[in-house]
Amino acid sequence: MQLYALFMHKIPVGVLGASGYAGRELCSLIGRHPGLDLAFATANERSGEQIRLNGRSIQLIRTESAPLDSAALVFSSLPHGHSAAWVKKILDAGAKAVDLSSDLRPGHTEQQIVYGLTECRRAEVAEADVVANPGCYPTAILLALLPLLECGDVASGATISVSAASGTTGAGSTARTDLLFSEVTGDFRAYGVGNNHRHLPEMREFVRGTGSDAELLFTPHLLPVARGILATITVPLRRNIADPLALWKERYSGEPFIEVTESLPALRDVAHRNVVRMTAIKASGISTPTLVVLSAIDNLVKGAAGQALQNANLMLGLDEAEGLPH
Ligand SMILES: NC(=O)c1ccc[n+]([C@@H]2O[C@H](COP(=O)([O-])OP(=O)(O)OC[C@H]3O[C@@H](n4cnc5c(N)ncnc54)[C@H](OP(=O)(O)O)[C@@H]3O)[C@@H](O)[C@H]2O)c1
């Protein structure tokens, strides 16, 4: 397969955890990418199964059997807790790595690993051998907050309150009774209430890194849809901002995967696309100047596989947008 890739002038890449939701999405994006070739795809219990990719049949091999040195870059889409050790093996084999798990994200490791929130870490990602891909909620929340954090307009000592809802693929493909169709359909409920979700450490580190002393209060919810995240973020401000959307439009001008809109973002706008769609609206009727910022992403694309591929494109010297669905 590597010879085929070289003959076709394509760069060989591998995917660990290719039978999972994020890994499958990655394989599908790689299959349509003009510059990449899938050198191998691995699974755990489902190794030996075949997956169909754009007319090709790929056999899932055991992760332990992956020829890591046959790839220029390997995506690790393994569960958190299992991924970091494999990233080390990937680097030892001479390949670059993009880790989709939380293992190497800020707040989870002492190592200084580049945090692949592409729109604000572009230069570091392009130089990196290993990138920690952000979580799905953090991608939706931090990119929506970034223009405000960068201009220092969040009120000192503020609590930024985030209510966000995700489709069920966000929980991975391991069978769970509470995620059965008959449990989820027609329902809407919060989970992880109490401000201790696994994604908070990376979000807190990121906010602190911008110089803001604001705190986050994050409550996730489960939506009865397969994919998508909608985040509603309430931000107390230092001062009134006359035209809040102008700030977002200026910060994200020319960004291929950020959509700043007058209208309220919805999941149907972003499904199967590598975009974050966002808006900001002034809250009336309260004394503290406050903005309500909303953002929507597809958790499996911009929230996982798409952003991972965006980072990989930069790490491999390709056009950042190549092979990505707008
Ligand atoms: N789902 C999302 O929206 C999303 C978004 C951002 C980041 N992520 C991150 O991406 C990673 C994958 O998430 P996912 O939702 O795709 O999970 P998933 O559907 O549960 O898939 C996990 C993958 O890892 C394999 N695996 C499980 N245990 C393993 C082990 N002990 N050793 C080796 N392989 C093992 C599974 O193989 P078998 O199928 O053969 O068991 C499967 O291929 C996670 O770290 C997650 O936090 C997910």
Short mmCIF file of N, CA, C and O in Angstrom, two decimals, residues 245 248-249 252 255-263 265-266 269-270 273-279 294-296 325-326:
data_model
loop_
_atom_site.label_atom_id
_atom_site.label_comp_id
_atom_site.label_asym_id
_atom_site.label_seq_id
_atom_site.Cartn_x
_atom_site.Cartn_y
_atom_site.Cartn_z
N LEU A 245 -20.73 41.83 17.08
CA LEU A 245 -20.40 40.92 15.98
C LEU A 245 -19.18 41.40 15.17
O LEU A 245 -18.45 40.58 14.59
N TRP A 248 -15.99 39.67 16.24
CA TRP A 248 -15.84 38.31 15.73
C TRP A 248 -15.50 38.34 14.24
O TRP A 248 -14.65 37.59 13.78
N LYS A 249 -16.16 39.24 13.51
CA LYS A 249 -15.94 39.29 12.06
C LYS A 249 -14.50 39.69 11.76
O LYS A 249 -13.86 39.14 10.87
N TYR A 252 -11.98 36.76 12.76
CA TYR A 252 -12.04 35.57 11.92
C TYR A 252 -12.11 35.87 10.42
O TYR A 252 -12.40 34.98 9.63
N GLU A 255 -10.84 33.36 7.64
CA GLU A 255 -10.73 31.98 8.16
C GLU A 255 -11.67 31.07 7.37
O GLU A 255 -12.89 31.30 7.35
N PRO A 256 -11.14 29.99 6.77
CA PRO A 256 -12.00 29.16 5.94
C PRO A 256 -13.05 28.35 6.69
O PRO A 256 -14.06 27.95 6.13
N PHE A 257 -12.79 28.11 8.00
CA PHE A 257 -13.69 27.20 8.72
C PHE A 257 -14.45 27.87 9.87
O PHE A 257 -14.94 27.18 10.77
N ILE A 258 -14.49 29.21 9.85
CA ILE A 258 -15.26 29.92 10.88
C ILE A 258 -16.34 30.74 10.18
O ILE A 258 -16.04 31.51 9.26
N GLU A 259 -17.58 30.56 10.62
CA GLU A 259 -18.69 31.32 10.05
C GLU A 259 -19.31 32.19 11.14
O GLU A 259 -19.87 31.66 12.10
N VAL A 260 -19.16 33.51 10.99
CA VAL A 260 -19.77 34.46 11.93
C VAL A 260 -21.06 34.95 11.28
O VAL A 260 -21.03 35.46 10.16
N THR A 261 -22.19 34.76 11.98
CA THR A 261 -23.47 35.02 11.33
C THR A 261 -24.36 35.93 12.18
O THR A 261 -24.23 35.97 13.41
N GLU A 262 -25.25 36.65 11.50
CA GLU A 262 -26.28 37.43 12.21
C GLU A 262 -27.32 36.48 12.78
O GLU A 262 -27.86 36.70 13.86
N SER A 263 -27.58 35.39 12.05
CA SER A 263 -28.64 34.47 12.47
C SER A 263 -28.12 33.50 13.54
O SER A 263 -26.90 33.30 13.68
N PRO A 265 -26.95 30.15 15.09
CA PRO A 265 -26.44 28.91 14.50
C PRO A 265 -27.29 27.71 14.92
O PRO A 265 -27.80 27.67 16.04
N ALA A 266 -27.40 26.75 14.02
CA ALA A 266 -28.16 25.53 14.31
C ALA A 266 -27.37 24.32 13.83
O ALA A 266 -26.48 24.46 12.97
N ASP A 269 -26.91 23.57 10.14
CA ASP A 269 -25.97 24.40 9.37
C ASP A 269 -24.57 23.79 9.31
O ASP A 269 -23.76 24.18 8.47
N VAL A 270 -24.26 22.91 10.27
CA VAL A 270 -22.86 22.49 10.41
C VAL A 270 -22.65 20.98 10.25
O VAL A 270 -21.50 20.53 10.21
N ARG A 273 -19.77 19.11 8.26
CA ARG A 273 -18.88 20.17 7.76
C ARG A 273 -17.82 20.48 8.81
O ARG A 273 -18.09 20.40 10.01
N ASN A 274 -16.64 20.90 8.31
CA ASN A 274 -15.55 21.23 9.25
C ASN A 274 -15.60 22.71 9.64
O ASN A 274 -14.64 23.44 9.46
N VAL A 275 -16.74 23.15 10.16
CA VAL A 275 -16.88 24.58 10.48
C VAL A 275 -17.37 24.78 11.91
O VAL A 275 -17.98 23.90 12.50
N VAL A 276 -17.04 25.97 12.44
CA VAL A 276 -17.72 26.46 13.65
C VAL A 276 -18.55 27.64 13.19
O VAL A 276 -18.02 28.56 12.55
N ARG A 277 -19.83 27.62 13.50
CA ARG A 277 -20.72 28.72 13.13
C ARG A 277 -21.11 29.43 14.43
O ARG A 277 -21.49 28.76 15.41
N MET A 278 -20.98 30.75 14.47
CA MET A 278 -21.18 31.43 15.75
C MET A 278 -21.82 32.81 15.58
O MET A 278 -21.75 33.42 14.51
N THR A 279 -22.41 33.27 16.67
CA THR A 279 -22.94 34.63 16.71
C THR A 279 -22.81 35.17 18.14
O THR A 279 -22.53 34.41 19.07
N LEU A 294 -23.27 32.18 20.88
CA LEU A 294 -23.72 30.83 20.53
C LEU A 294 -22.82 30.25 19.45
O LEU A 294 -22.41 30.98 18.52
N SER A 295 -22.52 28.96 19.57
CA SER A 295 -21.73 28.33 18.51
C SER A 295 -22.23 26.92 18.27
O SER A 295 -22.73 26.26 19.18
N ALA A 296 -22.07 26.47 17.01
CA ALA A 296 -22.49 25.12 16.64
C ALA A 296 -21.37 24.46 15.83
O ALA A 296 -20.72 25.12 15.01
N PRO A 325 -14.42 19.14 4.26
CA PRO A 325 -15.73 19.63 3.82
C PRO A 325 -16.08 20.97 4.44
O PRO A 325 -16.12 21.09 5.66
N HIS A 326 -16.28 21.99 3.60
CA HIS A 326 -16.65 23.33 4.09
C HIS A 326 -18.13 23.37 4.45
O HIS A 326 -18.92 22.70 3.86
#
